[in-house]
Amino acid sequence: PDTPLWNQLVARARPHLRPRGSKAHLARLLRLPRQRLQDALKARTSCLDAERTLWLLCWITAREQGRELGA
């Protein structure tokens, strides 16, 4: 609750994580176990480090533009 910018980033990511396989693809891109990604984006029990947060932002931006970000 004390991380409003992170919460906004997660809210932007959420619609792009609905299609089947999108979470697994993102976890591979971020080089994280899927459970760690789950903890950060859904359970909100952790946050990603700065490098992975920037990758997440790039991934969201690409998705919003209708592109895929390769691994």
mmCIF file of N, CA and C in Angstrom:
data_model
loop_
_atom_site.group_PDB
_atom_site.id
_atom_site.type_symbol
_atom_site.label_atom_id
_atom_site.label_comp_id
_atom_site.label_asym_id
_atom_site.label_seq_id
_atom_site.Cartn_x
_atom_site.Cartn_y
_atom_site.Cartn_z
ATOM 1 N N PRO A 1 0.810 -1.217 0.000
ATOM 2 C CA PRO A 1 0.000 0.000 0.000
ATOM 3 C C PRO A 1 0.849 1.276 0.000
ATOM 4 N N ASP A 2 2.099 1.166 0.453
ATOM 5 C CA ASP A 2 2.962 2.348 0.526
ATOM 6 C C ASP A 2 3.829 2.506 -0.716
ATOM 7 N N THR A 3 3.468 1.844 -1.791
ATOM 8 C CA THR A 3 4.245 1.929 -3.030
ATOM 9 C C THR A 3 3.313 2.283 -4.185
ATOM 10 N N PRO A 4 2.846 3.532 -4.237
ATOM 11 C CA PRO A 4 1.842 3.900 -5.238
ATOM 12 C C PRO A 4 2.330 3.747 -6.681
ATOM 13 N N LEU A 5 3.594 4.043 -6.963
ATOM 14 C CA LEU A 5 4.088 3.899 -8.332
ATOM 15 C C LEU A 5 4.153 2.429 -8.737
ATOM 16 N N TRP A 6 4.598 1.575 -7.811
ATOM 17 C CA TRP A 6 4.630 0.138 -8.090
ATOM 18 C C TRP A 6 3.212 -0.366 -8.333
ATOM 19 N N ASN A 7 2.256 0.088 -7.530
ATOM 20 C CA ASN A 7 0.868 -0.335 -7.695
ATOM 21 C C ASN A 7 0.323 0.074 -9.056
ATOM 22 N N GLN A 8 0.685 1.253 -9.531
ATOM 23 C CA GLN A 8 0.249 1.696 -10.856
ATOM 24 C C GLN A 8 0.879 0.841 -11.953
ATOM 25 N N LEU A 9 2.139 0.498 -11.785
ATOM 26 C CA LEU A 9 2.821 -0.351 -12.756
ATOM 27 C C LEU A 9 2.169 -1.726 -12.821
ATOM 28 N N VAL A 10 1.849 -2.277 -11.673
ATOM 29 C CA VAL A 10 1.172 -3.578 -11.629
ATOM 30 C C VAL A 10 -0.205 -3.479 -12.285
ATOM 31 N N ALA A 11 -0.906 -2.394 -12.039
ATOM 32 C CA ALA A 11 -2.221 -2.206 -12.653
ATOM 33 C C ALA A 11 -2.117 -2.119 -14.174
ATOM 34 N N ARG A 12 -1.068 -1.494 -14.684
ATOM 35 C CA ARG A 12 -0.856 -1.425 -16.143
ATOM 36 C C ARG A 12 -0.510 -2.791 -16.711
ATOM 37 N N ALA A 13 0.207 -3.602 -15.931
ATOM 38 C CA ALA A 13 0.629 -4.922 -16.405
ATOM 39 C C ALA A 13 -0.511 -5.928 -16.389
ATOM 40 N N ARG A 14 -1.397 -5.807 -15.457
ATOM 41 C CA ARG A 14 -2.436 -6.825 -15.230
ATOM 42 C C ARG A 14 -3.220 -7.214 -16.490
ATOM 43 N N PRO A 15 -3.706 -6.281 -17.313
ATOM 44 C CA PRO A 15 -4.455 -6.706 -18.505
ATOM 45 C C PRO A 15 -3.617 -7.527 -19.501
ATOM 46 N N HIS A 16 -2.325 -7.306 -19.510
ATOM 47 C CA HIS A 16 -1.444 -8.003 -20.449
ATOM 48 C C HIS A 16 -1.038 -9.378 -19.937
ATOM 49 N N LEU A 17 -1.373 -9.669 -18.696
ATOM 50 C CA LEU A 17 -1.014 -10.952 -18.101
ATOM 51 C C LEU A 17 -2.150 -11.963 -18.167
ATOM 52 N N ARG A 18 -3.284 -11.568 -18.733
ATOM 53 C CA ARG A 18 -4.436 -12.472 -18.814
ATOM 54 C C ARG A 18 -4.263 -13.590 -19.839
ATOM 55 N N PRO A 19 -3.721 -13.327 -21.021
ATOM 56 C CA PRO A 19 -3.611 -14.415 -22.011
ATOM 57 C C PRO A 19 -2.742 -15.568 -21.505
ATOM 58 N N ARG A 20 -3.129 -16.755 -21.908
ATOM 59 C CA ARG A 20 -2.411 -17.963 -21.501
ATOM 60 C C ARG A 20 -0.940 -17.883 -21.914
ATOM 61 N N GLY A 21 -0.064 -18.169 -20.987
ATOM 62 C CA GLY A 21 1.363 -18.195 -21.255
ATOM 63 C C GLY A 21 2.075 -16.868 -21.078
ATOM 64 N N SER A 22 1.325 -15.798 -20.883
ATOM 65 C CA SER A 22 1.966 -14.475 -20.791
ATOM 66 C C SER A 22 2.800 -14.333 -19.519
ATOM 67 N N LYS A 23 2.338 -14.894 -18.405
ATOM 68 C CA LYS A 23 3.118 -14.812 -17.166
ATOM 69 C C LYS A 23 4.408 -15.609 -17.288
ATOM 70 N N ALA A 24 4.322 -16.779 -17.890
ATOM 71 C CA ALA A 24 5.522 -17.603 -18.074
ATOM 72 C C ALA A 24 6.513 -16.896 -18.994
ATOM 73 N N HIS A 25 6.013 -16.279 -20.061
ATOM 74 C CA HIS A 25 6.880 -15.538 -20.977
ATOM 75 C C HIS A 25 7.569 -14.384 -20.247
ATOM 76 N N LEU A 26 6.795 -13.634 -19.457
ATOM 77 C CA LEU A 26 7.363 -12.516 -18.721
ATOM 78 C C LEU A 26 8.386 -12.999 -17.687
ATOM 79 N N ALA A 27 8.095 -14.084 -17.007
ATOM 80 C CA ALA A 27 9.042 -14.627 -16.027
ATOM 81 C C ALA A 27 10.358 -15.015 -16.699
ATOM 82 N N ARG A 28 10.282 -15.613 -17.884
ATOM 83 C CA ARG A 28 11.502 -15.962 -18.617
ATOM 84 C C ARG A 28 12.262 -14.707 -19.022
ATOM 85 N N LEU A 29 11.543 -13.697 -19.481
ATOM 86 C CA LEU A 29 12.176 -12.441 -19.885
ATOM 87 C C LEU A 29 12.900 -11.789 -18.708
ATOM 88 N N LEU A 30 12.270 -11.823 -17.547
ATOM 89 C CA LEU A 30 12.850 -11.206 -16.353
ATOM 90 C C LEU A 30 13.833 -12.129 -15.642
ATOM 91 N N ARG A 31 13.942 -13.357 -16.152
ATOM 92 C CA ARG A 31 14.820 -14.372 -15.540
ATOM 93 C C ARG A 31 14.490 -14.568 -14.067
ATOM 94 N N LEU A 32 13.193 -14.806 -13.834
ATOM 95 C CA LEU A 32 12.676 -15.050 -12.495
ATOM 96 C C LEU A 32 11.870 -16.341 -12.485
ATOM 97 N N PRO A 33 11.834 -17.027 -11.355
ATOM 98 C CA PRO A 33 10.868 -18.119 -11.230
ATOM 99 C C PRO A 33 9.450 -17.546 -11.288
ATOM 100 N N ARG A 34 8.515 -18.303 -11.837
ATOM 101 C CA ARG A 34 7.147 -17.800 -11.946
ATOM 102 C C ARG A 34 6.557 -17.439 -10.583
ATOM 103 N N GLN A 35 6.934 -18.196 -9.543
ATOM 104 C CA GLN A 35 6.405 -17.905 -8.212
ATOM 105 C C GLN A 35 6.869 -16.542 -7.715
ATOM 106 N N ARG A 36 8.091 -16.175 -8.013
ATOM 107 C CA ARG A 36 8.621 -14.853 -7.611
ATOM 108 C C ARG A 36 7.855 -13.740 -8.324
ATOM 109 N N LEU A 37 7.543 -13.971 -9.600
ATOM 110 C CA LEU A 37 6.737 -13.003 -10.352
ATOM 111 C C LEU A 37 5.337 -12.914 -9.751
ATOM 112 N N GLN A 38 4.779 -14.054 -9.391
ATOM 113 C CA GLN A 38 3.471 -14.100 -8.737
ATOM 114 C C GLN A 38 3.490 -13.293 -7.439
ATOM 115 N N ASP A 39 4.546 -13.462 -6.655
ATOM 116 C CA ASP A 39 4.665 -12.722 -5.396
ATOM 117 C C ASP A 39 4.698 -11.216 -5.633
ATOM 118 N N ALA A 40 5.347 -10.798 -6.688
ATOM 119 C CA ALA A 40 5.487 -9.367 -6.957
ATOM 120 C C ALA A 40 4.228 -8.758 -7.570
ATOM 121 N N LEU A 41 3.590 -9.469 -8.486
ATOM 122 C CA LEU A 41 2.494 -8.864 -9.238
ATOM 123 C C LEU A 41 1.106 -9.177 -8.697
ATOM 124 N N LYS A 42 0.925 -10.331 -8.127
ATOM 125 C CA LYS A 42 -0.416 -10.698 -7.681
ATOM 126 C C LYS A 42 -0.541 -10.631 -6.158
ATOM 127 N N ALA A 43 0.339 -11.336 -5.458
ATOM 128 C CA ALA A 43 0.268 -11.362 -4.004
ATOM 129 C C ALA A 43 0.758 -10.045 -3.401
ATOM 130 N N ARG A 44 1.605 -9.345 -4.151
ATOM 131 C CA ARG A 44 2.182 -8.064 -3.707
ATOM 132 C C ARG A 44 2.913 -8.190 -2.378
ATOM 133 N N THR A 45 3.597 -9.311 -2.220
ATOM 134 C CA THR A 45 4.389 -9.509 -1.006
ATOM 135 C C THR A 45 5.843 -9.126 -1.222
ATOM 136 N N SER A 46 6.189 -8.739 -2.451
ATOM 137 C CA SER A 46 7.550 -8.301 -2.744
ATOM 138 C C SER A 46 7.516 -7.376 -3.948
ATOM 139 N N CYS A 47 8.631 -6.725 -4.190
ATOM 140 C CA CYS A 47 8.806 -5.894 -5.380
ATOM 141 C C CYS A 47 10.023 -6.405 -6.133
ATOM 142 N N LEU A 48 10.097 -6.067 -7.395
ATOM 143 C CA LEU A 48 11.243 -6.458 -8.200
ATOM 144 C C LEU A 48 12.384 -5.473 -7.982
ATOM 145 N N ASP A 49 13.593 -5.897 -8.300
ATOM 146 C CA ASP A 49 14.719 -4.972 -8.218
ATOM 147 C C ASP A 49 14.627 -3.964 -9.365
ATOM 148 N N ALA A 50 15.494 -2.974 -9.360
ATOM 149 C CA ALA A 50 15.416 -1.868 -10.324
ATOM 150 C C ALA A 50 15.552 -2.349 -11.769
ATOM 151 N N GLU A 51 16.513 -3.221 -12.032
ATOM 152 C CA GLU A 51 16.739 -3.705 -13.399
ATOM 153 C C GLU A 51 15.507 -4.433 -13.934
ATOM 154 N N ARG A 52 14.935 -5.302 -13.124
ATOM 155 C CA ARG A 52 13.761 -6.063 -13.560
ATOM 156 C C ARG A 52 12.530 -5.168 -13.662
ATOM 157 N N THR A 53 12.452 -4.158 -12.825
ATOM 158 C CA THR A 53 11.347 -3.203 -12.917
ATOM 159 C C THR A 53 11.415 -2.441 -14.240
ATOM 160 N N LEU A 54 12.608 -2.060 -14.657
ATOM 161 C CA LEU A 54 12.759 -1.387 -15.956
ATOM 162 C C LEU A 54 12.380 -2.322 -17.097
ATOM 163 N N TRP A 55 12.783 -3.594 -17.010
ATOM 164 C CA TRP A 55 12.387 -4.571 -18.028
ATOM 165 C C TRP A 55 10.870 -4.730 -18.060
ATOM 166 N N LEU A 56 10.248 -4.756 -16.890
ATOM 167 C CA LEU A 56 8.789 -4.859 -16.814
ATOM 168 C C LEU A 56 8.144 -3.658 -17.487
ATOM 169 N N LEU A 57 8.664 -2.469 -17.235
ATOM 170 C CA LEU A 57 8.129 -1.266 -17.862
ATOM 171 C C LEU A 57 8.270 -1.333 -19.386
ATOM 172 N N CYS A 58 9.420 -1.807 -19.867
ATOM 173 C CA CYS A 58 9.622 -1.972 -21.317
ATOM 174 C C CYS A 58 8.641 -2.986 -21.884
ATOM 175 N N TRP A 59 8.419 -4.078 -21.161
ATOM 176 C CA TRP A 59 7.497 -5.122 -21.611
ATOM 177 C C TRP A 59 6.070 -4.572 -21.705
ATOM 178 N N ILE A 60 5.659 -3.819 -20.689
ATOM 179 C CA ILE A 60 4.318 -3.230 -20.694
ATOM 180 C C ILE A 60 4.172 -2.263 -21.859
ATOM 181 N N THR A 61 5.158 -1.409 -22.060
ATOM 182 C CA THR A 61 5.114 -0.435 -23.156
ATOM 183 C C THR A 61 5.021 -1.128 -24.504
ATOM 184 N N ALA A 62 5.808 -2.171 -24.684
ATOM 185 C CA ALA A 62 5.756 -2.929 -25.950
ATOM 186 C C ALA A 62 4.384 -3.541 -26.140
ATOM 187 N N ARG A 63 3.835 -4.136 -25.108
ATOM 188 C CA ARG A 63 2.512 -4.742 -25.204
ATOM 189 C C ARG A 63 1.443 -3.708 -25.529
ATOM 190 N N GLU A 64 1.544 -2.533 -24.921
ATOM 191 C CA GLU A 64 0.557 -1.473 -25.185
ATOM 192 C C GLU A 64 0.653 -0.994 -26.622
ATOM 193 N N GLN A 65 1.824 -1.140 -27.229
ATOM 194 C CA GLN A 65 1.993 -0.755 -28.627
ATOM 195 C C GLN A 65 1.729 -1.920 -29.570
ATOM 196 N N GLY A 66 1.330 -3.061 -29.025
ATOM 197 C CA GLY A 66 1.002 -4.222 -29.848
ATOM 198 C C GLY A 66 2.222 -5.008 -30.305
ATOM 199 N N ARG A 67 3.347 -4.835 -29.611
ATOM 200 C CA ARG A 67 4.573 -5.557 -29.979
ATOM 201 C C ARG A 67 4.905 -6.559 -28.887
ATOM 202 N N GLU A 68 5.769 -7.511 -29.247
ATOM 203 C CA GLU A 68 6.291 -8.474 -28.284
ATOM 204 C C GLU A 68 7.742 -8.120 -27.990
ATOM 205 N N LEU A 69 8.129 -8.219 -26.756
ATOM 206 C CA LEU A 69 9.507 -8.002 -26.356
ATOM 207 C C LEU A 69 10.159 -9.379 -26.258
ATOM 208 N N GLY A 70 11.200 -9.609 -27.046
ATOM 209 C CA GLY A 70 11.849 -10.924 -27.079
ATOM 210 C C GLY A 70 12.661 -11.190 -25.834
ATOM 211 N N ALA A 71 12.930 -12.474 -25.615
ATOM 212 C CA ALA A 71 13.676 -12.880 -24.423
ATOM 213 C C ALA A 71 15.155 -12.777 -24.616
#
